[in-house]
Short mmCIF file of C-alpha atoms (C1' of nucleotides) in Angstrom, two decimals:
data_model
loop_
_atom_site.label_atom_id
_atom_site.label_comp_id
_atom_site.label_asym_id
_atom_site.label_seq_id
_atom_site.Cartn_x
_atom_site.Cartn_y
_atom_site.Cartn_z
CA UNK F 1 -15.72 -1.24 33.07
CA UNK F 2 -14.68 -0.10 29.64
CA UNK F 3 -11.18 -1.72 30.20
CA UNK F 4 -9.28 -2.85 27.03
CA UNK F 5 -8.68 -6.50 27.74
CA UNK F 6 -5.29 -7.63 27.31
CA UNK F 7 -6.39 -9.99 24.51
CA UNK F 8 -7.64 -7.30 22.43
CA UNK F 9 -4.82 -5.59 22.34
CA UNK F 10 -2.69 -8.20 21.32
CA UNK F 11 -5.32 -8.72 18.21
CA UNK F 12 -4.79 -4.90 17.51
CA UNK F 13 -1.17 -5.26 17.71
CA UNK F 14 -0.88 -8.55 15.21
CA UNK F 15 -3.45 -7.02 12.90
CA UNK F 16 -1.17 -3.65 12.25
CA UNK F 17 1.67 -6.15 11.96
CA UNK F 18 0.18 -8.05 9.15
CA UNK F 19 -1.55 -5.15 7.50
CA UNK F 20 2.24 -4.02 7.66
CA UNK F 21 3.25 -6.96 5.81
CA UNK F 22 0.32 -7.36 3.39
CA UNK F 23 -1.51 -4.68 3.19
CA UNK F 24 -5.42 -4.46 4.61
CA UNK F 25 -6.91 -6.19 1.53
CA UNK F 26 -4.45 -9.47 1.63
CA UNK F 27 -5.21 -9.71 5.09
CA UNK F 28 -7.68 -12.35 6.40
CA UNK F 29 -9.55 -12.55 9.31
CA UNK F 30 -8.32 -16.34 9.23
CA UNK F 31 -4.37 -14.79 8.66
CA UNK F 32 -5.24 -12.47 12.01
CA UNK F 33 -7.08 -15.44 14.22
CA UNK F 34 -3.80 -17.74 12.86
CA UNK F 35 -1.81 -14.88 14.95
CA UNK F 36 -3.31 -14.63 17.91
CA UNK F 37 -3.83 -18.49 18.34
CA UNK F 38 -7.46 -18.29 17.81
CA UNK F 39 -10.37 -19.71 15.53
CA UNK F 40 -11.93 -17.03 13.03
CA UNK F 41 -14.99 -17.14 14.90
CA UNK F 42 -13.30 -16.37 18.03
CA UNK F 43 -11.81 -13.38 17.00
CA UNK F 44 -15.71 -11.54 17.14
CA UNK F 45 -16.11 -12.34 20.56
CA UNK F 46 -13.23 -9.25 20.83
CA UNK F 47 -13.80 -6.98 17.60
CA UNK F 48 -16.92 -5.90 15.59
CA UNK F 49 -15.55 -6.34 12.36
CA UNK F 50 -12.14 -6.18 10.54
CA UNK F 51 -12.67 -2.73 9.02
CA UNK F 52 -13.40 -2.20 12.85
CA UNK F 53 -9.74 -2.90 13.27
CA UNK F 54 -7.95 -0.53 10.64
CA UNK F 55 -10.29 2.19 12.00
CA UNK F 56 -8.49 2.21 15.13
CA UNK F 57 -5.24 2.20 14.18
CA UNK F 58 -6.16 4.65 11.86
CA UNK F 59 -7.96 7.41 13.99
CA UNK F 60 -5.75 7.01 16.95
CA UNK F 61 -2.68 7.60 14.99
CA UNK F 62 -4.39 10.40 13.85
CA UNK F 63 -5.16 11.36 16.86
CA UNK F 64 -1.67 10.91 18.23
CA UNK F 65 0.16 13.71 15.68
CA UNK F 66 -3.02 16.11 16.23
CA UNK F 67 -2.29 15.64 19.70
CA UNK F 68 1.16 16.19 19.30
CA UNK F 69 1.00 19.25 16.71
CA UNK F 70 -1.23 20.58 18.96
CA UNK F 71 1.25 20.55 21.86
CA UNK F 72 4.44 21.64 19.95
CA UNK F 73 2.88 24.77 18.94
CA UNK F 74 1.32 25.44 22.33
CA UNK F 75 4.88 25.03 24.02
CA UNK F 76 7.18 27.05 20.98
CA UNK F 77 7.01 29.94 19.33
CA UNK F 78 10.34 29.73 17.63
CA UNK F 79 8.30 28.22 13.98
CA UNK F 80 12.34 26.26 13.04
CA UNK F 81 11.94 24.85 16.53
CA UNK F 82 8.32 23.83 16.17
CA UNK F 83 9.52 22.31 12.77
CA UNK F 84 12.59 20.23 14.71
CA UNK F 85 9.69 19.16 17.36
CA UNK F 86 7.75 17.80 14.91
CA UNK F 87 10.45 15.61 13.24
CA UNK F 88 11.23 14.18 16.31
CA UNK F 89 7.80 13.46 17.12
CA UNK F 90 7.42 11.69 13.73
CA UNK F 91 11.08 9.52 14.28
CA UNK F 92 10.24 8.29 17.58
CA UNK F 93 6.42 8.06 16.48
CA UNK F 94 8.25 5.63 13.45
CA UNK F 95 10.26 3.95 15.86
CA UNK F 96 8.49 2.80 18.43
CA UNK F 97 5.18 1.47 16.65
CA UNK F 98 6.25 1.28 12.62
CA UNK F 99 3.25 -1.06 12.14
CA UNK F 100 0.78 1.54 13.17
CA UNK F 101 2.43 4.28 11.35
CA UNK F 102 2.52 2.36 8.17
CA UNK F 103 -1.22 0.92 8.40
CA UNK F 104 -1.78 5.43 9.22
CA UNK F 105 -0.08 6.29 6.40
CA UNK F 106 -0.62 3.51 3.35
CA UNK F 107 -3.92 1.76 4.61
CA UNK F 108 -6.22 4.38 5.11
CA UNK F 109 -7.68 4.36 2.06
CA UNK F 110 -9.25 0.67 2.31
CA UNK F 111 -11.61 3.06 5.00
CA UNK F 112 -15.32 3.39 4.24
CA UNK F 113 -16.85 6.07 2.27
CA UNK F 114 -17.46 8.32 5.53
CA UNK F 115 -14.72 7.17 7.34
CA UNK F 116 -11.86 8.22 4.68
CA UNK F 117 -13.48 11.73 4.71
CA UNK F 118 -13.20 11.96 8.35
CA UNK F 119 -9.65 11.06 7.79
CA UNK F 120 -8.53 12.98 4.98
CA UNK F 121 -10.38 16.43 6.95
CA UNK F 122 -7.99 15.18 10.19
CA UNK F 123 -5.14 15.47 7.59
CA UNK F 124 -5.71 18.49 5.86
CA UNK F 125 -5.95 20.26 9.11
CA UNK F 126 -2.90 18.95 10.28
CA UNK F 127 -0.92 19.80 7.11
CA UNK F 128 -2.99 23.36 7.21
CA UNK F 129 -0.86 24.28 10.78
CA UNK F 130 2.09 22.81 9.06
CA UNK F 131 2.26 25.28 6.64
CA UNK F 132 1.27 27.78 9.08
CA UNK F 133 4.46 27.21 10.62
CA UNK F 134 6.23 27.38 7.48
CA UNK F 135 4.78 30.71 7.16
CA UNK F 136 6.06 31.97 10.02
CA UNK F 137 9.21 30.82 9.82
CA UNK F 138 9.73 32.53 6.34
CA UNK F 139 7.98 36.10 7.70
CA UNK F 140 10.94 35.83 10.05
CA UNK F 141 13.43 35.26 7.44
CA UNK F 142 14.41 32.00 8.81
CA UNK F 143 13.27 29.92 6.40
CA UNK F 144 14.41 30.15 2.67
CA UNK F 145 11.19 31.42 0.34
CA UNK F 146 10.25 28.05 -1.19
CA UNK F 147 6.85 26.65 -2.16
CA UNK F 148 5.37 25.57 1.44
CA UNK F 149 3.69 22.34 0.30
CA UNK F 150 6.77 21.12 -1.33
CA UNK F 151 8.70 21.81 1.31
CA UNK F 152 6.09 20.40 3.72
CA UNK F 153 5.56 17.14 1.69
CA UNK F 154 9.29 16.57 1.07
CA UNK F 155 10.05 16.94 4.86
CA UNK F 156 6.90 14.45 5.94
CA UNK F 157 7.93 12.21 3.13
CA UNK F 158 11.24 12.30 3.81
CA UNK F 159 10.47 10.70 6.98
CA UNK F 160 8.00 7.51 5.81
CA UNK F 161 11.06 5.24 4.94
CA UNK F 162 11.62 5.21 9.07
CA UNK F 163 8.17 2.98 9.31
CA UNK F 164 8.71 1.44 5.52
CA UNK F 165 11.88 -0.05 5.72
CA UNK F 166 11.96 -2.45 8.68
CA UNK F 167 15.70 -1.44 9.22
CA UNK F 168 15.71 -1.51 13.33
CA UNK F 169 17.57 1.47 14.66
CA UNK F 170 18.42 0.72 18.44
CA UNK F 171 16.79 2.58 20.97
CA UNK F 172 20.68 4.29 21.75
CA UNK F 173 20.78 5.46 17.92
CA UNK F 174 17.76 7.16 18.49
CA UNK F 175 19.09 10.74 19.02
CA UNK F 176 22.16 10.75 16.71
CA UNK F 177 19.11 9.65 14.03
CA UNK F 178 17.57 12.57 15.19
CA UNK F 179 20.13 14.52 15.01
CA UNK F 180 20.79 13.33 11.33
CA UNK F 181 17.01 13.93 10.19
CA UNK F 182 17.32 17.31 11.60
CA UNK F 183 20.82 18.58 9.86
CA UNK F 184 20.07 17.34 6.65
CA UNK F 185 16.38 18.80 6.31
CA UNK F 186 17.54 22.30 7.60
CA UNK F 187 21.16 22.31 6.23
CA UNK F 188 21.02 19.57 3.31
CA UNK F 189 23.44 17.17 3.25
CA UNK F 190 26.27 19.76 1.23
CA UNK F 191 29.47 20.64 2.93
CA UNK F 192 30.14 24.14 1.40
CA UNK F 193 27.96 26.90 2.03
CA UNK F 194 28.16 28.79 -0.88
CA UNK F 195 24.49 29.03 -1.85
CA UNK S 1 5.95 -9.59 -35.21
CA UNK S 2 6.06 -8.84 -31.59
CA UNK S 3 4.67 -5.71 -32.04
CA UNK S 4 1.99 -4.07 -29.10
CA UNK S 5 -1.27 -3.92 -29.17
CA UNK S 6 -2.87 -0.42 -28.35
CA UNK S 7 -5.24 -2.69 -25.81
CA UNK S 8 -2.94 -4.41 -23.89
CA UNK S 9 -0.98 -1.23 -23.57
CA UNK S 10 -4.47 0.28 -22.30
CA UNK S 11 -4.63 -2.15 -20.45
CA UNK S 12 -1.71 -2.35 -18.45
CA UNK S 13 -2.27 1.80 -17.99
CA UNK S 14 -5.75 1.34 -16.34
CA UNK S 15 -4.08 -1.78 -14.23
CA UNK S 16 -2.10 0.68 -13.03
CA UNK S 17 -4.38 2.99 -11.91
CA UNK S 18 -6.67 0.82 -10.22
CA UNK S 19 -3.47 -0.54 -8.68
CA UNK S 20 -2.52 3.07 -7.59
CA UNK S 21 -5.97 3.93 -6.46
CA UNK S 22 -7.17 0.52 -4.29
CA UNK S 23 -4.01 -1.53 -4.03
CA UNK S 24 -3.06 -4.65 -5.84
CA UNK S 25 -5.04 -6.92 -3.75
CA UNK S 26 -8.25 -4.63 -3.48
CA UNK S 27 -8.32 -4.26 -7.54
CA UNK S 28 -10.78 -7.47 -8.65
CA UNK S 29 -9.98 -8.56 -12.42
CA UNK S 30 -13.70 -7.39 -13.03
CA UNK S 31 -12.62 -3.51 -12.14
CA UNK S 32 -9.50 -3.94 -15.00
CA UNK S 33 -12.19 -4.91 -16.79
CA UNK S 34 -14.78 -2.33 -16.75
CA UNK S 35 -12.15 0.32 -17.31
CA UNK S 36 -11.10 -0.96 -20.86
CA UNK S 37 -14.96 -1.73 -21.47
CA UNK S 38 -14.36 -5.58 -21.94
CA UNK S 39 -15.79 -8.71 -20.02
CA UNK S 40 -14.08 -10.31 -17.86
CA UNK S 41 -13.23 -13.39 -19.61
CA UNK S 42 -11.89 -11.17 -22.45
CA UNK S 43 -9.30 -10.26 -19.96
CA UNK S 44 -7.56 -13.00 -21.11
CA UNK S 45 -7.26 -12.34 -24.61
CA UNK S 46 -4.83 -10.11 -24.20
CA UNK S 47 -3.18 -11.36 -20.62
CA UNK S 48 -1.82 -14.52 -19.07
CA UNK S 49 -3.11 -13.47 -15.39
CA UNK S 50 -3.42 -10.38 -12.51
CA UNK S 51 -0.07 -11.28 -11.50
CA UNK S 52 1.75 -10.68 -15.04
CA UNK S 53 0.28 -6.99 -14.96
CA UNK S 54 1.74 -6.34 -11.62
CA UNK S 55 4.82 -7.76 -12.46
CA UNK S 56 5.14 -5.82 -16.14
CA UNK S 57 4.70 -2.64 -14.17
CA UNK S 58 7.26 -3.28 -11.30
CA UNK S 59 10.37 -4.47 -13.20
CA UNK S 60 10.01 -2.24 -16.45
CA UNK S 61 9.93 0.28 -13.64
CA UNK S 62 13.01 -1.08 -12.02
CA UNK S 63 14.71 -1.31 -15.47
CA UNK S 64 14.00 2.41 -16.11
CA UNK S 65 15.83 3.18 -12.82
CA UNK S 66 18.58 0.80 -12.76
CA UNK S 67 19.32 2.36 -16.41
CA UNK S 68 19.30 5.47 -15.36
CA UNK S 69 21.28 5.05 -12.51
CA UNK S 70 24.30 3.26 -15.14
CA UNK S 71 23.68 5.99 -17.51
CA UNK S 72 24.24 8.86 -14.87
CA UNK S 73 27.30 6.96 -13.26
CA UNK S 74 28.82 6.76 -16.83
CA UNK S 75 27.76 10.51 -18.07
CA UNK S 76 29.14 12.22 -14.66
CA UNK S 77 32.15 11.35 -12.62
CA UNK S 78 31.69 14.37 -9.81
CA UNK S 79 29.34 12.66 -6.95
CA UNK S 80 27.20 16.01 -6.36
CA UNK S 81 26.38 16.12 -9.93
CA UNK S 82 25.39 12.31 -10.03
CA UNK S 83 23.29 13.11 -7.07
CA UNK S 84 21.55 15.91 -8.55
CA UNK S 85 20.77 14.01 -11.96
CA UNK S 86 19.35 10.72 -9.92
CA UNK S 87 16.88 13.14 -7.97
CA UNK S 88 16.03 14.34 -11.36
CA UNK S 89 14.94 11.00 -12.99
CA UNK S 90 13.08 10.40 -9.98
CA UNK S 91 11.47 13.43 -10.26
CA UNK S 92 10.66 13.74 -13.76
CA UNK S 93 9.48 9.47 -13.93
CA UNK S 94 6.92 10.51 -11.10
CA UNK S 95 5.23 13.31 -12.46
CA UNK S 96 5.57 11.18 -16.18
CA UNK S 97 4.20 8.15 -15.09
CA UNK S 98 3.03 8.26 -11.36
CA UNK S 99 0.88 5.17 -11.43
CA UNK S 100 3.67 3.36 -12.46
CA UNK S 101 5.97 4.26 -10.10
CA UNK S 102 3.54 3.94 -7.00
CA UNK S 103 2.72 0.04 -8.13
CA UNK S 104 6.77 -0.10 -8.36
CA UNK S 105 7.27 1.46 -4.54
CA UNK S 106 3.84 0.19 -3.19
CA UNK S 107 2.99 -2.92 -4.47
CA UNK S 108 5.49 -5.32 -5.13
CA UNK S 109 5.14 -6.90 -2.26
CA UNK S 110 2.38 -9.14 -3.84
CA UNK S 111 4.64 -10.33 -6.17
CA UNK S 112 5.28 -14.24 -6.55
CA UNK S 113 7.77 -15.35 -3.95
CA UNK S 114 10.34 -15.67 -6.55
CA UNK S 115 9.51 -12.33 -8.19
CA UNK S 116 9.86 -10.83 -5.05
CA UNK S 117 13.48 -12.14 -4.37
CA UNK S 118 14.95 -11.04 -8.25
CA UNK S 119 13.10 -7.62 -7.54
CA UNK S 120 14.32 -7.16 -3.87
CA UNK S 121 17.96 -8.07 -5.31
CA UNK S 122 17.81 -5.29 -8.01
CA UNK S 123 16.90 -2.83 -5.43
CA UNK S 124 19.56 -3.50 -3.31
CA UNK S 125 22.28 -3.04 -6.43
CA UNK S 126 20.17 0.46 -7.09
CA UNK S 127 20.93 1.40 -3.11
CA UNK S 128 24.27 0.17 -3.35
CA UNK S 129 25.23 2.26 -6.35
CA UNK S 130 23.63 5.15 -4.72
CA UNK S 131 25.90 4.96 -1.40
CA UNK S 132 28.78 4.55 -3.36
CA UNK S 133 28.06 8.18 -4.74
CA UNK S 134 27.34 9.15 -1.23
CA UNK S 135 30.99 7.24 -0.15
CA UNK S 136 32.43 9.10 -2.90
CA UNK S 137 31.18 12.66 -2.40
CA UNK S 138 32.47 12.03 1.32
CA UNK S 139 35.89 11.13 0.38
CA UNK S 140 36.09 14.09 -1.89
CA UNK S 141 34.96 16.08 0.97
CA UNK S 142 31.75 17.61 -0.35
CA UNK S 143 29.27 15.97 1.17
CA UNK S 144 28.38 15.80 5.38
CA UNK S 145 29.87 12.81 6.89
CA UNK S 146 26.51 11.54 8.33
CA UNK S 147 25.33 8.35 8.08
CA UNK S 148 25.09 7.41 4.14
CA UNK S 149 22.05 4.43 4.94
CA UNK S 150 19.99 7.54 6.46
CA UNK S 151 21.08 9.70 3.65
CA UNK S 152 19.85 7.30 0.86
CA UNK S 153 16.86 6.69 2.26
CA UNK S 154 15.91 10.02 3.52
CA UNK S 155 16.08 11.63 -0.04
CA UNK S 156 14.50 8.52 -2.12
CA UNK S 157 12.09 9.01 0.75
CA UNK S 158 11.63 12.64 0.08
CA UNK S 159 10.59 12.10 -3.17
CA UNK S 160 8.27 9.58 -2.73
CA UNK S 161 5.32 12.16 -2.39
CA UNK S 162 5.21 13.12 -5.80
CA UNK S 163 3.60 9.98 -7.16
CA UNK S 164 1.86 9.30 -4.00
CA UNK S 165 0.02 12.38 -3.60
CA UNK S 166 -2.31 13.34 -6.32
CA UNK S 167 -1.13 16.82 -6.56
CA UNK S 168 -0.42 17.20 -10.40
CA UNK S 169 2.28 19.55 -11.17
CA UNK S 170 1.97 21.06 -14.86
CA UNK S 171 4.73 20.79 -17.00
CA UNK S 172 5.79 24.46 -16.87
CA UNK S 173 6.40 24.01 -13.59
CA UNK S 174 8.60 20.71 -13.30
CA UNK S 175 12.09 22.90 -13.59
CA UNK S 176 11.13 25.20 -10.57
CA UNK S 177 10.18 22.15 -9.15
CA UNK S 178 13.34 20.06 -9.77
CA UNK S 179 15.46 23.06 -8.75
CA UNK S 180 13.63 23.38 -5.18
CA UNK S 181 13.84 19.37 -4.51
CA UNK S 182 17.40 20.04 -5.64
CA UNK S 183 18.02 22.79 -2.51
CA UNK S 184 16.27 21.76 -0.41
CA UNK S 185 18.04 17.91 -0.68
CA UNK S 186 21.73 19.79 -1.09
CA UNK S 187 21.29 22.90 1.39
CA UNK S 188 18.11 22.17 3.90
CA UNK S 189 15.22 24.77 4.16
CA UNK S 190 17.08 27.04 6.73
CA UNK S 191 18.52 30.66 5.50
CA UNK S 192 20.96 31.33 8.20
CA UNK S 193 24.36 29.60 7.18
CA UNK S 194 26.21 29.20 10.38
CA UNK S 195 26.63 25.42 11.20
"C1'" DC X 1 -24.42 -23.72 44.59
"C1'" DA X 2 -27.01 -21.30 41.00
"C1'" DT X 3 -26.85 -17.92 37.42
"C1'" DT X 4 -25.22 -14.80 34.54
"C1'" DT X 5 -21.51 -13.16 31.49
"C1'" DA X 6 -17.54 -13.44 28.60
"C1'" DT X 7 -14.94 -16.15 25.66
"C1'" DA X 8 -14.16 -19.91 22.29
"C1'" DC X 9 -15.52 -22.99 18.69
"C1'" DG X 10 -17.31 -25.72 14.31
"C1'" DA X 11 -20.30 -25.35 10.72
"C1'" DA X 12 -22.41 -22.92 7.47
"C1'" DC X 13 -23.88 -18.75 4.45
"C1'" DG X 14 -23.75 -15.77 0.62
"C1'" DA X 15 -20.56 -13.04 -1.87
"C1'" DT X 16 -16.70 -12.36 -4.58
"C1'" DC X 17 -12.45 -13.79 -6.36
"C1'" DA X 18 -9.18 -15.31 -10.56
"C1'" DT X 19 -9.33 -18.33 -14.05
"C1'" DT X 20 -10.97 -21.80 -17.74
"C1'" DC X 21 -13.69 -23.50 -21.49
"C1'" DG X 22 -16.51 -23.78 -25.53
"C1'" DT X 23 -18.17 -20.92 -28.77
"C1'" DA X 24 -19.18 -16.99 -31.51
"C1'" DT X 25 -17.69 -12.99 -34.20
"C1'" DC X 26 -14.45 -10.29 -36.47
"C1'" DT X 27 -10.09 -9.54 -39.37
"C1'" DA X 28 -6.65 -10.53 -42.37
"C1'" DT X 29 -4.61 -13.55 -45.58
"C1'" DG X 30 -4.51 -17.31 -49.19
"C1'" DC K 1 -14.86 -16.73 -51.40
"C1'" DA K 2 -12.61 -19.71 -48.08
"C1'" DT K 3 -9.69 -20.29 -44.25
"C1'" DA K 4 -7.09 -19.20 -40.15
"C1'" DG K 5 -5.99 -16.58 -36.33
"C1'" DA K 6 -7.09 -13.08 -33.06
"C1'" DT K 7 -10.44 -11.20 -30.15
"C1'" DA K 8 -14.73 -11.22 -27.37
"C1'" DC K 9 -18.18 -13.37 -24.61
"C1'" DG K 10 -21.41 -16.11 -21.18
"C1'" DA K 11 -21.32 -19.70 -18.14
"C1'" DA K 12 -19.26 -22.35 -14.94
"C1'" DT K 13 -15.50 -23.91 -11.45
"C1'" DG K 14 -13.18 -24.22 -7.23
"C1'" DA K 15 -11.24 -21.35 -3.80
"C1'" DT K 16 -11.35 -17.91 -0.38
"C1'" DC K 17 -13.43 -14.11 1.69
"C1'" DG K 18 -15.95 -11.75 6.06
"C1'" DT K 19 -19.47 -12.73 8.94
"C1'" DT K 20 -23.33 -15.20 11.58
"C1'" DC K 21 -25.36 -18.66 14.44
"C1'" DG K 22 -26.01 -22.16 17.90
"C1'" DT K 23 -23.62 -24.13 21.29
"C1'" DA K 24 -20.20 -25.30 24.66
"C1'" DT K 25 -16.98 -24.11 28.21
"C1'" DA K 26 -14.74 -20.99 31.54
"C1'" DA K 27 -14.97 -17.13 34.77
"C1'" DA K 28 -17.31 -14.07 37.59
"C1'" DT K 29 -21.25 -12.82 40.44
"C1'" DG K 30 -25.34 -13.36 43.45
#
DNA sequence: CATTTATACGAACGATCATTCGTATCTATG
DNA sequence: CATAGATACGAATGATCGTTCGTATAAATG
């Protein structure tokens, strides 16, 4: 019954590639139809409408880090541990579907009126148990006392330039990225220890 | 002689923010209009076309950072210290002139094709400049030997949020800010120093 | 085989886009 | 005052936009 066609997916997938490349606005339906070998027409036997399209990739990216935040801090208590969980979820998140991640993070603004403030709550929550964690981690003395939502943007933003650039890391370079990501935002990237 | 109006340069400040706010391509000629209380047509008075805007905003941008970068690498020979000053430019251009700098990292991808290519190839010398700092902080031994592409981006990354994000950080507080970028880039959010 | 259902298409619609043109007004200079 | 140049405007142009509609074909169902 409610089975995503194979078709439709592929639409999904070329329209994230090109908002990617273009952005939402520079995108045209014709651009997306061009993609998917298709006539414009065509494309609405699949999709409602193309603001149909970014809400999807929007909301179930969203979904996919509320889901995820959700399960780090169910399975940790350790708050440095939830923190390394969730830069791992965002790398491989990057990795594996960049064009999603970028249309999630840069296109959600071309969202309706209702549909932005729907996204922007989703947000806010999820940056409210970031700093949560932060908390913690600090009451415990393991994390140094400074200002939460720099720290929290830095680290998040520190991480964006895995979907921007479009440098491929191979799926073997996976971990020892990783690994990096995690060293330099708990330890820096300074060799002494004087501090 | 070639002296600047006070509208254009109002001009090219509003263009900015309605770049900043909707995008390049989602910010109609009619919008740039209304914000400097002109007709559209008037526009042109003062303009040759959208595209000149955009491309004002991205390379004077560019210029201010590829300056910066010569004047730091002239002023300072020790690698940390070059470091610290670049993260300070970036720092104090975004909270100076954020719309500015989020056209330059957002939106010059709707540049002319040609545009694109001379702006791609300065940002390539920036990066390279900035991993030879990274080489030679390595070879002096004070910086990790971890990988100096991830490096580079990870901290220009890092710093991204502070134009893209809204939150407006008064002036008092740009040194504590500066100084917490500053450890957190150098020596990572984690107290303990065993590694 | 007959009938529904999903998919594809060409043509067209109204809206909006950036830009141009002729003209009017305003400002500064002779 | 007269003239020239800069600035502002309304109207119009051609292009492109997202979407709709009627229809045709292909696939699935009875």
């Amino acid at each position: 019954m409610t089975e995503i066609s194979a078709k439709k997916q592929r639409i999904y997938q070329e329209a994230a590639r090109l908002f990617q490349d273009r952005g939402y606005a520079a995108t045209s339906m014709r651009a997306i139809a061009g993609a998917v070998d298709l006539e414009v027409s065509s494309l609405y036997s699949h999709i409602r409408s193309k603001e149909e399209l970014l809400q999807e990739i929007c909301f179930r990216t969203a979904g996919q880090f509320m889901d995820a935040m959700q399960a780090i801090r169910r399975k940790w208590d350790n708050p440095v541990r939830q923190l390394e969980e969730i830069i791992r979820f965002h790398t491989r998140l990057a990795l594996q579907d960049p064009t999603s991640a970028t249309v999630f993070s840069d296109e959600w603004k071309h969202l309706g009126p209702e549909e932005v403030k729907s996204f922007v709550s989703m947000r806010r929550n999820y940056e409210q148990q970031f700093l949560e964690i932060l908390v913690q981690g600090q009451r415990a003395g393991l994390i140094r006392d400074l200002p939460r939502h720099w720290i929290m943007h830095t680290i998040i933003s520190g991480l964006a330039w895995l979907y921007r650039t479009q440098h491929p890391v191979p799926p073997d370079e996976q971990e020892h990225l990783i690994q990096t990501l995690l060293a330099m935002n708990l330890h820096g990237i300074i060799k002494s220890q004087n501090v």
